PDB file of C-alpha atoms in Angstrom:
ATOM      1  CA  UNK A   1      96.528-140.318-152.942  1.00  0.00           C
ATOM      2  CA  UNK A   2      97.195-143.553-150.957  1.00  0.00           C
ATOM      3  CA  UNK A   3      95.206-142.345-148.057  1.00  0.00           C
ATOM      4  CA  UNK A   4      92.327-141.201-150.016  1.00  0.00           C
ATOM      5  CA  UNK A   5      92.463-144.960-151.891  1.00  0.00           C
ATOM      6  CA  UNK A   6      92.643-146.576-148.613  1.00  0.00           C
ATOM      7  CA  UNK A   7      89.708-144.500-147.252  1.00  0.00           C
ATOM      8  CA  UNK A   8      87.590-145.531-150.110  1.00  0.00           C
ATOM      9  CA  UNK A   9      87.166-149.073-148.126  1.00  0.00           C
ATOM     10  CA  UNK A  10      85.539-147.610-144.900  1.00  0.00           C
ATOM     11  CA  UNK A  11      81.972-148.123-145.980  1.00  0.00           C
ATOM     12  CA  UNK A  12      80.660-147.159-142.478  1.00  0.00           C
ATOM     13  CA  UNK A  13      81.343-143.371-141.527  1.00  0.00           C
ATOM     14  CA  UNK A  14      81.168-142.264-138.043  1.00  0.00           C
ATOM     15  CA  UNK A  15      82.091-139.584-135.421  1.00  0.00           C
ATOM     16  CA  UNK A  16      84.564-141.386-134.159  1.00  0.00           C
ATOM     17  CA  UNK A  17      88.236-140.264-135.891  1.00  0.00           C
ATOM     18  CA  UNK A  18      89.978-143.455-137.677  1.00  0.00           C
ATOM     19  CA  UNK A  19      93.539-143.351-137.035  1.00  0.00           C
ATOM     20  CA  UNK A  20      95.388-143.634-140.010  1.00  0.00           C
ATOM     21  CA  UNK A  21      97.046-147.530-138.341  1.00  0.00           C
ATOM     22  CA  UNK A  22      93.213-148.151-138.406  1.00  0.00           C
ATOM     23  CA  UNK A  23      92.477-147.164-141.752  1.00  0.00           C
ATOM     24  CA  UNK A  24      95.698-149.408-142.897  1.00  0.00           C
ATOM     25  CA  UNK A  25      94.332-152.319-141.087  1.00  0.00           C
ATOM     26  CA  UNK A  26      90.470-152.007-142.214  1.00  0.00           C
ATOM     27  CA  UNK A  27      91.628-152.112-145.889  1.00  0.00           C
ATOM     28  CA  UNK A  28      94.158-155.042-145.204  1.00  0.00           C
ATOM     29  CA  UNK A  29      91.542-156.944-143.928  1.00  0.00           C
ATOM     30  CA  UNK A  30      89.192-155.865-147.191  1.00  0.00           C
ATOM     31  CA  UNK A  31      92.234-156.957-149.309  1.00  0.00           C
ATOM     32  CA  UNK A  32      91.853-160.563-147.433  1.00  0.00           C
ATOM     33  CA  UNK A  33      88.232-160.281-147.649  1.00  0.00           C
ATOM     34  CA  UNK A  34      88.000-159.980-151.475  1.00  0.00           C
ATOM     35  CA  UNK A  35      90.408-162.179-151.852  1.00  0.00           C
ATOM     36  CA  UNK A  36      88.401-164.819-150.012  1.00  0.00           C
ATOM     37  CA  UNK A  37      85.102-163.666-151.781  1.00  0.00           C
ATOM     38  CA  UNK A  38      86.696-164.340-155.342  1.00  0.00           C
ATOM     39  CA  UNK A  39      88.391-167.177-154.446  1.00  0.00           C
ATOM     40  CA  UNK A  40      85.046-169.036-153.872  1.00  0.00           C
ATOM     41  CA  UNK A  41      84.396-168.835-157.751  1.00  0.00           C
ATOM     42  CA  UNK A  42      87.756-169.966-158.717  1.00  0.00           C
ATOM     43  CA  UNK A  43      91.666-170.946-157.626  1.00  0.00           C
ATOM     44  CA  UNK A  44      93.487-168.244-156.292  1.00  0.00           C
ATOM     45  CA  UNK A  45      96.072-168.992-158.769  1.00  0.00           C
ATOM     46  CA  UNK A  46      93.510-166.872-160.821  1.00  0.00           C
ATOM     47  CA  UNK A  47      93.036-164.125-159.242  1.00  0.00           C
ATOM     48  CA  UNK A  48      94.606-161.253-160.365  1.00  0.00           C
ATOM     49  CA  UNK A  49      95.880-158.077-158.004  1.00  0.00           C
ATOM     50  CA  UNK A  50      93.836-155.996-160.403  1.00  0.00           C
ATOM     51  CA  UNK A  51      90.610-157.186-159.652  1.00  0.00           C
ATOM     52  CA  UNK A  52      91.234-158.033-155.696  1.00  0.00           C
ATOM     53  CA  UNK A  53      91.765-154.058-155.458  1.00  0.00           C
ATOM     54  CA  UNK A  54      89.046-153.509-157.358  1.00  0.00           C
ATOM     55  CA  UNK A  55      86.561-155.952-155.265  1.00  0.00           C
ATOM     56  CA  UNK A  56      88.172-154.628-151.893  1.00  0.00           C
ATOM     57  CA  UNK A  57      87.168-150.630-153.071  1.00  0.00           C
ATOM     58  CA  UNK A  58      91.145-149.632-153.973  1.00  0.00           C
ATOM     59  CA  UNK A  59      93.443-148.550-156.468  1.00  0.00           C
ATOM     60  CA  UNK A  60      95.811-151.245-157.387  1.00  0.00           C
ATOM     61  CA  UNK A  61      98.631-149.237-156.651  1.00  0.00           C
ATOM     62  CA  UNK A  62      97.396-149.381-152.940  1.00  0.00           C
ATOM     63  CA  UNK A  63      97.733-152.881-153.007  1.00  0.00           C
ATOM     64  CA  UNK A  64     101.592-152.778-152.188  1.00  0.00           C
ATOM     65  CA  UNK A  65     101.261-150.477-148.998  1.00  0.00           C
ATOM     66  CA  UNK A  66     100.047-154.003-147.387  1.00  0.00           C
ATOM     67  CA  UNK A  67     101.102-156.772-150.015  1.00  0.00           C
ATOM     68  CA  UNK A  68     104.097-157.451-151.748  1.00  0.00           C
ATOM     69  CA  UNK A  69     103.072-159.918-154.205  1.00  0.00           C
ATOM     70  CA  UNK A  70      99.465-162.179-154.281  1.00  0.00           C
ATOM     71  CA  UNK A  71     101.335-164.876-153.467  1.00  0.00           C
ATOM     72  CA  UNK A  72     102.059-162.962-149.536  1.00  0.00           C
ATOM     73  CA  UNK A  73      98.540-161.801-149.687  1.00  0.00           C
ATOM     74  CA  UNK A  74      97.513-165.945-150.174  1.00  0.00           C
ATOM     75  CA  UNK A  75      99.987-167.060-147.288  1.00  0.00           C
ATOM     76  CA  UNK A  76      98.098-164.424-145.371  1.00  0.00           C
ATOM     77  CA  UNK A  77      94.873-165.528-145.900  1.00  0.00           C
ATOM     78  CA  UNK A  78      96.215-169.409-145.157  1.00  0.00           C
ATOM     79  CA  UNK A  79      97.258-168.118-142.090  1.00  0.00           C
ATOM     80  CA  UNK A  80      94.146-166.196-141.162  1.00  0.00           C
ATOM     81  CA  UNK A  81      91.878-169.240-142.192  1.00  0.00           C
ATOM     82  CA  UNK A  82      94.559-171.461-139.736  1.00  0.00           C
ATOM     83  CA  UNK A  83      93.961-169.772-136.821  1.00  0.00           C
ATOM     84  CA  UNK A  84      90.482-170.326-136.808  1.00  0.00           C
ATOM     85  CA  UNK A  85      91.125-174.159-137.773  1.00  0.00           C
ATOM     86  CA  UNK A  86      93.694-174.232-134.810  1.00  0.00           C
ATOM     87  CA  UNK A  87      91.806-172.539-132.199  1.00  0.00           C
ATOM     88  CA  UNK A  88      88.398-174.089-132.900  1.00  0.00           C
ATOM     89  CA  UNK A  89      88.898-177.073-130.540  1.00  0.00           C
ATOM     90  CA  UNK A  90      91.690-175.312-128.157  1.00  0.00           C
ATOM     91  CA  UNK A  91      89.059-175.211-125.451  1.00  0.00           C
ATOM     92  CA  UNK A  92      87.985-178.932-126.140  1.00  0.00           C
ATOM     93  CA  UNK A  93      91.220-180.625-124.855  1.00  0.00           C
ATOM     94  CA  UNK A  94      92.181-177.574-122.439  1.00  0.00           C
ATOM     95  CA  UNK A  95      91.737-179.683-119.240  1.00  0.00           C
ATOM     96  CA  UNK A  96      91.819-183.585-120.840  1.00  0.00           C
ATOM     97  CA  UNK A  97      89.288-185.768-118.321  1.00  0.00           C
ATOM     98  CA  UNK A  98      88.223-188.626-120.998  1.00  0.00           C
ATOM     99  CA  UNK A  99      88.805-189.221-124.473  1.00  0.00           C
ATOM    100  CA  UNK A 100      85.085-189.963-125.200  1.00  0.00           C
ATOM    101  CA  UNK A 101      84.343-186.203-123.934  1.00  0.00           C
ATOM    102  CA  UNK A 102      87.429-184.541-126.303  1.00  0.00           C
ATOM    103  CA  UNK A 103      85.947-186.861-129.080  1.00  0.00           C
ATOM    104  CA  UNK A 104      82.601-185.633-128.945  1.00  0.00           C
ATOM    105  CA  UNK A 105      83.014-182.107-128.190  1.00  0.00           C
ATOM    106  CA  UNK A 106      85.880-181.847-130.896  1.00  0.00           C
ATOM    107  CA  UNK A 107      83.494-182.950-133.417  1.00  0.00           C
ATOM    108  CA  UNK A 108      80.164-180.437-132.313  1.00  0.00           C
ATOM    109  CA  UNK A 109      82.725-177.497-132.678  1.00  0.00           C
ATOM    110  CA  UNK A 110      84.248-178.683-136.260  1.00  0.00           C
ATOM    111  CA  UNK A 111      80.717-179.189-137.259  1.00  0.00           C
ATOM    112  CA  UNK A 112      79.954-175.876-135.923  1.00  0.00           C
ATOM    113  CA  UNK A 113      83.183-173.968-137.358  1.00  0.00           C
ATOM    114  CA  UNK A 114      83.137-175.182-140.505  1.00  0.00           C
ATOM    115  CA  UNK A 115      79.694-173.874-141.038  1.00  0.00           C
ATOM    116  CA  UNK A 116      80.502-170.401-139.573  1.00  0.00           C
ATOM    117  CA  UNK A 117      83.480-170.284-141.949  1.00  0.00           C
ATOM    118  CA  UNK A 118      83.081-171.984-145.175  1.00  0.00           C
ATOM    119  CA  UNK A 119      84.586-170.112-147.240  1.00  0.00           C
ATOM    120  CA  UNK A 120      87.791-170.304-145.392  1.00  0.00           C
ATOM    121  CA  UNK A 121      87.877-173.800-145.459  1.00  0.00           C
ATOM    122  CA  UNK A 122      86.616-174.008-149.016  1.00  0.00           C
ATOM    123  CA  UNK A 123      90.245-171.766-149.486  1.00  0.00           C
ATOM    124  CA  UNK A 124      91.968-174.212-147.493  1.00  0.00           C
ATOM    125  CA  UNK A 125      90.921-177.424-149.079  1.00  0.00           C
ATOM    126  CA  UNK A 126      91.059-175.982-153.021  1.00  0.00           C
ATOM    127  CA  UNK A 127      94.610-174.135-152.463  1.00  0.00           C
ATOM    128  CA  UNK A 128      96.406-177.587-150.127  1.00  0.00           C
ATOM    129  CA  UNK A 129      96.918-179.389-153.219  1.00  0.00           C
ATOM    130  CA  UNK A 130      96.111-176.972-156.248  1.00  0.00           C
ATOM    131  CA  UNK A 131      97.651-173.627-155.320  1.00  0.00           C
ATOM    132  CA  UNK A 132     100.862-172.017-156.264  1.00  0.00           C
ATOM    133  CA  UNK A 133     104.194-173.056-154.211  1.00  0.00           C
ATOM    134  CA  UNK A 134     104.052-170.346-151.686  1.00  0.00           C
ATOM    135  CA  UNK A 135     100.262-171.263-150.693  1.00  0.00           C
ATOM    136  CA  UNK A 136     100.802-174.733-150.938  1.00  0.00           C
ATOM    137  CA  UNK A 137     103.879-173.947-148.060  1.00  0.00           C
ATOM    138  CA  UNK A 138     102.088-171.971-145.830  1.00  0.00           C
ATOM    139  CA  UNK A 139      98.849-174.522-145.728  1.00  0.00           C
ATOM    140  CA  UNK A 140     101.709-177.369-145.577  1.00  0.00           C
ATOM    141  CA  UNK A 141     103.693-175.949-141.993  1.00  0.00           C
ATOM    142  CA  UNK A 142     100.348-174.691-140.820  1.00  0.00           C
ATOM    143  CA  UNK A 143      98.859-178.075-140.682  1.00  0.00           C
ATOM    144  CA  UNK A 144     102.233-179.447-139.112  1.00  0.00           C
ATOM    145  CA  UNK A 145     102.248-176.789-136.597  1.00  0.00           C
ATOM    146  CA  UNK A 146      98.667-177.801-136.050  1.00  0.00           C
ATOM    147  CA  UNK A 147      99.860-181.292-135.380  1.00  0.00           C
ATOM    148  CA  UNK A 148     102.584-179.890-133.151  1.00  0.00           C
ATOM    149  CA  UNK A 149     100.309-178.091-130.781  1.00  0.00           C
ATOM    150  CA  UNK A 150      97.901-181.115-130.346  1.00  0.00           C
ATOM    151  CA  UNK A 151     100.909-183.631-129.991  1.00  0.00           C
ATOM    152  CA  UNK A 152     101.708-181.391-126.586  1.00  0.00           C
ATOM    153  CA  UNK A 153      97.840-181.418-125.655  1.00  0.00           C
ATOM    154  CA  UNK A 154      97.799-184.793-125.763  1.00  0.00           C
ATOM    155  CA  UNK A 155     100.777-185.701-123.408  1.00  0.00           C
ATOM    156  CA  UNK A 156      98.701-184.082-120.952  1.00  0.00           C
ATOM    157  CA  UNK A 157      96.691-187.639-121.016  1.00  0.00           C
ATOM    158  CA  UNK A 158      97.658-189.364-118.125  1.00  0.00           C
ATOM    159  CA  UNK A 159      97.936-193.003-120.287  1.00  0.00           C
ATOM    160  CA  UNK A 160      99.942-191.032-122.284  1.00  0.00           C
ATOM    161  CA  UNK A 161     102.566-189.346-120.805  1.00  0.00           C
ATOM    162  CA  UNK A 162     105.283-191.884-121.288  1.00  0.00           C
ATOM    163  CA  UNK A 163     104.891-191.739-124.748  1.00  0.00           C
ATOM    164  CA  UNK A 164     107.761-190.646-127.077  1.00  0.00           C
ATOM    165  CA  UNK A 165     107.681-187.469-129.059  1.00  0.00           C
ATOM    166  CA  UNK A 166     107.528-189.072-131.919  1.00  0.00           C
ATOM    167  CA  UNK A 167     104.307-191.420-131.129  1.00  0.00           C
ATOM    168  CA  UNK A 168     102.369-188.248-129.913  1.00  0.00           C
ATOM    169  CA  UNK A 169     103.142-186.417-133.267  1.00  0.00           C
ATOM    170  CA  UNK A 170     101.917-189.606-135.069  1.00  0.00           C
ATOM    171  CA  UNK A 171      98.678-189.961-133.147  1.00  0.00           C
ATOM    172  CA  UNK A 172      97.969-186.101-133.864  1.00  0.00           C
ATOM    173  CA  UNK A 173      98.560-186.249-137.465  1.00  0.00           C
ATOM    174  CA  UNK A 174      96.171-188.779-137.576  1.00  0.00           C
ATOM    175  CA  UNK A 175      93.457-187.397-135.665  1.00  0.00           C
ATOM    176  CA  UNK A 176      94.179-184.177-137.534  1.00  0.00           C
ATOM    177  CA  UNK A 177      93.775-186.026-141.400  1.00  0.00           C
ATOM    178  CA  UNK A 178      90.550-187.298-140.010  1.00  0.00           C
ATOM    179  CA  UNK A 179      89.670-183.832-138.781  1.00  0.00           C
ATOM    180  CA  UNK A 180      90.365-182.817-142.631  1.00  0.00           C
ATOM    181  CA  UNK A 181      88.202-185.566-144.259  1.00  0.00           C
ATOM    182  CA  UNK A 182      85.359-184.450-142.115  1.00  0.00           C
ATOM    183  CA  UNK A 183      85.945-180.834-142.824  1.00  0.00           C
ATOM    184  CA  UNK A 184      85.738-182.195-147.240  1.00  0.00           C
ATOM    185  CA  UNK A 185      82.538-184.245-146.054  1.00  0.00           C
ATOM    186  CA  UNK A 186      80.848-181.092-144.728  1.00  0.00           C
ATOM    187  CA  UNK A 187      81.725-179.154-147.343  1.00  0.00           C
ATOM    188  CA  UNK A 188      80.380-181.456-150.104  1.00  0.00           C
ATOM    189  CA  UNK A 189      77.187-182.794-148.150  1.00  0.00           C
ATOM    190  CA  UNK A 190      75.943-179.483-146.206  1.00  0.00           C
ATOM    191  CA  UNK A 191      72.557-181.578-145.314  1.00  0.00           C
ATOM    192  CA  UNK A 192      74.205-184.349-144.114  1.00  0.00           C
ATOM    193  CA  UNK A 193      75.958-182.563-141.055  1.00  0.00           C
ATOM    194  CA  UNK A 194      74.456-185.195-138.269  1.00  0.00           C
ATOM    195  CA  UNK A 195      75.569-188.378-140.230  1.00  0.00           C
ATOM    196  CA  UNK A 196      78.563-186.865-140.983  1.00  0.00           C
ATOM    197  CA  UNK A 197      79.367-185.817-136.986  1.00  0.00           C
ATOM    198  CA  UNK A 198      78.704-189.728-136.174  1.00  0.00           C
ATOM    199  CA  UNK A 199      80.877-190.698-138.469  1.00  0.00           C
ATOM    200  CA  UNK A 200      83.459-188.546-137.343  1.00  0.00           C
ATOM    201  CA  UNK A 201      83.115-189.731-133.461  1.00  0.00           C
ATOM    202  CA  UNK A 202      83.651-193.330-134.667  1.00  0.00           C
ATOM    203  CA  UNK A 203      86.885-192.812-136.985  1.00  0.00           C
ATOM    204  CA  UNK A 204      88.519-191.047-133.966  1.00  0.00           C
ATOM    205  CA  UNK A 205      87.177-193.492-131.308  1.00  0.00           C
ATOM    206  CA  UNK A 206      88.557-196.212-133.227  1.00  0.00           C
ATOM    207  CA  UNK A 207      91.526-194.518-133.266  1.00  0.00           C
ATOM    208  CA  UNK A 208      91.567-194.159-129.430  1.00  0.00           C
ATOM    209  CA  UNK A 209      91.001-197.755-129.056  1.00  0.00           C
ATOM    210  CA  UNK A 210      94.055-198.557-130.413  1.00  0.00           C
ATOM    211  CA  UNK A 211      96.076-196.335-127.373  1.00  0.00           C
ATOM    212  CA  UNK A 212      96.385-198.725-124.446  1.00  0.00           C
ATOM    213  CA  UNK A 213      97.648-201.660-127.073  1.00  0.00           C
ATOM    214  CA  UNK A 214     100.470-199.262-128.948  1.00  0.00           C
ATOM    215  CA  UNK A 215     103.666-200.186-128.772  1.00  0.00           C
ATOM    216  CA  UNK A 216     106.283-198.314-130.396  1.00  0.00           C
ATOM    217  CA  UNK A 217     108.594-199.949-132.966  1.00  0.00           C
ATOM    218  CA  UNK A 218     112.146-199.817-132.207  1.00  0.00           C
TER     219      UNK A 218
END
């Protein structure tokens, strides 16, 4: 029975044989997709597992061969909408020449991301502060590891090297919350997107200007 629920989901029949690992991940991925697609009406907190098999073309039963609980399917889907937020400006600051350059490119592929994937980051935004505990967590560490990987991108700067751990981590979670405000901005005003991008450029320049002056605290 669980393989004929889980074949239920392949919409697209070819001559090609699905292995049954395939099959297993195509209906995962509907699972997430449904998920996603409902979410955009409502929290996730009200989603039930009922009608998230019913939307992704499975019995609900079927629903445990991939997810424990909706609360692992939600961490899930925070962590599939992450690693698009995470690698969406990877190739930006891959080889660091100017911060003007990183600035400006940074922004043209948020603008561009966040309109390829709104409903991701409509999940993100809703669930950071309003979802259950376990959603909540995963959006929580994502975002720090976020902040993490950018601190060591930006050591890579020659002015700042010398700089302490704890400085680089503080200049990333800053250019990361502004990241976020621009990603709400978008989201609300989806005809503003060019005001909105030069707005962005000038929050993190300004924070770039205060670089060469920083001195750490003891």
């Amino acid at each position: 029975m669980g393989d004929t629920a889980e074949a239920i989901t392949l919409s697209v029949v070819t001559t090609e044989p699905v292995s049954r690992q395939e099959r297993k991940q195509r209906t995962r991925q509907a699972l997430l997709d449904a998920a996603l697609d409902l979410v955009a009406e409502r929290g996730f907190s009200g989603l039930s597992l009922r009608e998230v098999a019913k939307q992704a073309g499975i019995v609900p039963t079927a629903f445990y061969r991939h997810f424990a609980s909706m609360d692992e399917l939600g961490v899930a889907l925070v962590e599939e909408s992450m690693r698009t937020l995470r690698t969406m400006i990877r190739s930006a600051r891959t080889k660091p020449a100017a911060y003007n350059d990183m600035i400006r490119t940074s922004v043209r592929i948020l603008r561009e991301h966040v309109r390829a994937h709104e409903d991701h980051f409509h999940f993100l935004t809703r669930e950071r502060y309003g979802g259950t505990g376990p959603v909540r967590q995963a959006i929580a560490f994502e975002l720090k590891l976020f902040v993490s990987e950018l601190a060591v991108d930006l050591a890579r700067f020659d002015n700042l090297r010398e700089w302490s751990t704890e400085d680089l981590h503080l200049l990333a979670d800053l250019i990361v919350t502004t990241m976020l405000t621009t990603v709400l901005e978008l989201l609300e005003a989806p005809s503003r997107d060019d005001e909105i991008g030069r707005t962005a450029e000038r929050r993190l320049r300004l924070i770039f200007l205060g670089v060469p002056n920083w001195r750490s605290v003891p």
